[in-house]
Structures are given as structure tokens and as C-alpha cells.
């Protein structure tokens, strides 16, 4: 159960990073880049928290 949650969170993390990097290349606005950076940072925090949570059940 825990390993499935870890794999899905890893996949979700890479999908979000791919979308954010694509938007980063499309936009040249500094404010938009800052929003993507903050979004990626909180996404990484959520990913690390879910990874820690899932590794407790392995």
C-alpha cells in the first residue's frame, strides 16, 4: 500500500515539474516565473511529506 502511494506521488511530482518547466519556457514575465518557482517549491514540499509518510509503512 505504501509503495503504491510513493510511486504515484513520484509520478505526480514529475508531471507537475514538466508542466511548470514548460510554462517557464513559454513565459518571460518575471512575476509569472516567481509564481512557478513558489508553486514548484510547495509541490516539492508536499512531495517530500508524502514520501516520508509512505516510507513509514514500507
Coordinates of C-alpha atoms in Angstrom, one line a residue:
X1 CA 0.0 0.0 0.0
X2 CA 2.7 2.4 0.9
X3 CA 4.9 1.7 -2.1
X4 CA 2.0 2.4 -4.5
X5 CA 1.4 5.8 -2.8
X6 CA 5.1 6.6 -3.1
X7 CA 5.2 5.7 -6.8
X8 CA 2.1 7.8 -7.6
X9 CA 3.5 10.8 -5.7
X10 CA 6.8 10.5 -7.6
X11 CA 4.9 10.3 -10.9
X12 CA 2.7 13.3 -9.9
X13 CA 5.8 15.3 -8.9
X14 CA 7.5 14.7 -12.3
X15 CA 4.3 15.6 -14.1
X16 CA 4.0 18.9 -12.2
X17 CA 7.7 19.7 -12.8
X18 CA 7.3 19.1 -16.5
X19 CA 4.3 21.4 -16.7
X20 CA 6.0 24.1 -14.7
X21 CA 9.2 23.9 -16.8
X22 CA 7.1 24.1 -20.0
X23 CA 5.3 27.2 -18.7
X24 CA 8.7 28.6 -17.6
X25 CA 10.0 28.4 -21.1
X26 CA 6.8 29.9 -22.6
X27 CA 6.6 32.9 -20.3
X28 CA 9.1 35.7 -20.0
X29 CA 7.3 37.6 -17.3
X30 CA 9.3 37.8 -14.0
X31 CA 6.1 37.7 -11.9
X32 CA 4.9 34.5 -13.7
X33 CA 8.3 32.9 -13.1
X34 CA 8.2 33.7 -9.4
X35 CA 4.7 32.1 -9.2
X36 CA 6.0 29.0 -10.9
X37 CA 9.0 28.8 -8.6
X38 CA 6.9 29.1 -5.5
X39 CA 4.4 26.6 -6.9
X40 CA 7.3 24.1 -7.6
X41 CA 8.7 24.7 -4.1
X42 CA 5.4 23.9 -2.3
X43 CA 4.9 21.0 -4.7
X44 CA 8.3 19.6 -3.7
X45 CA 7.4 20.1 0.0
X46 CA 4.2 18.2 -0.5
X47 CA 6.1 15.5 -2.4
X48 CA 8.7 15.1 0.3
X49 CA 6.0 15.0 3.0
X50 CA 4.0 12.3 1.2
X51 CA 7.2 10.4 0.6
X52 CA 8.1 10.5 4.3
X53 CA 4.6 9.4 5.1
X54 CA 4.7 6.5 2.7
X55 CA 8.1 5.2 3.7
X56 CA 6.8 4.8 7.3
X57 CA 4.7 1.9 6.0
X58 CA 7.4 0.1 4.0

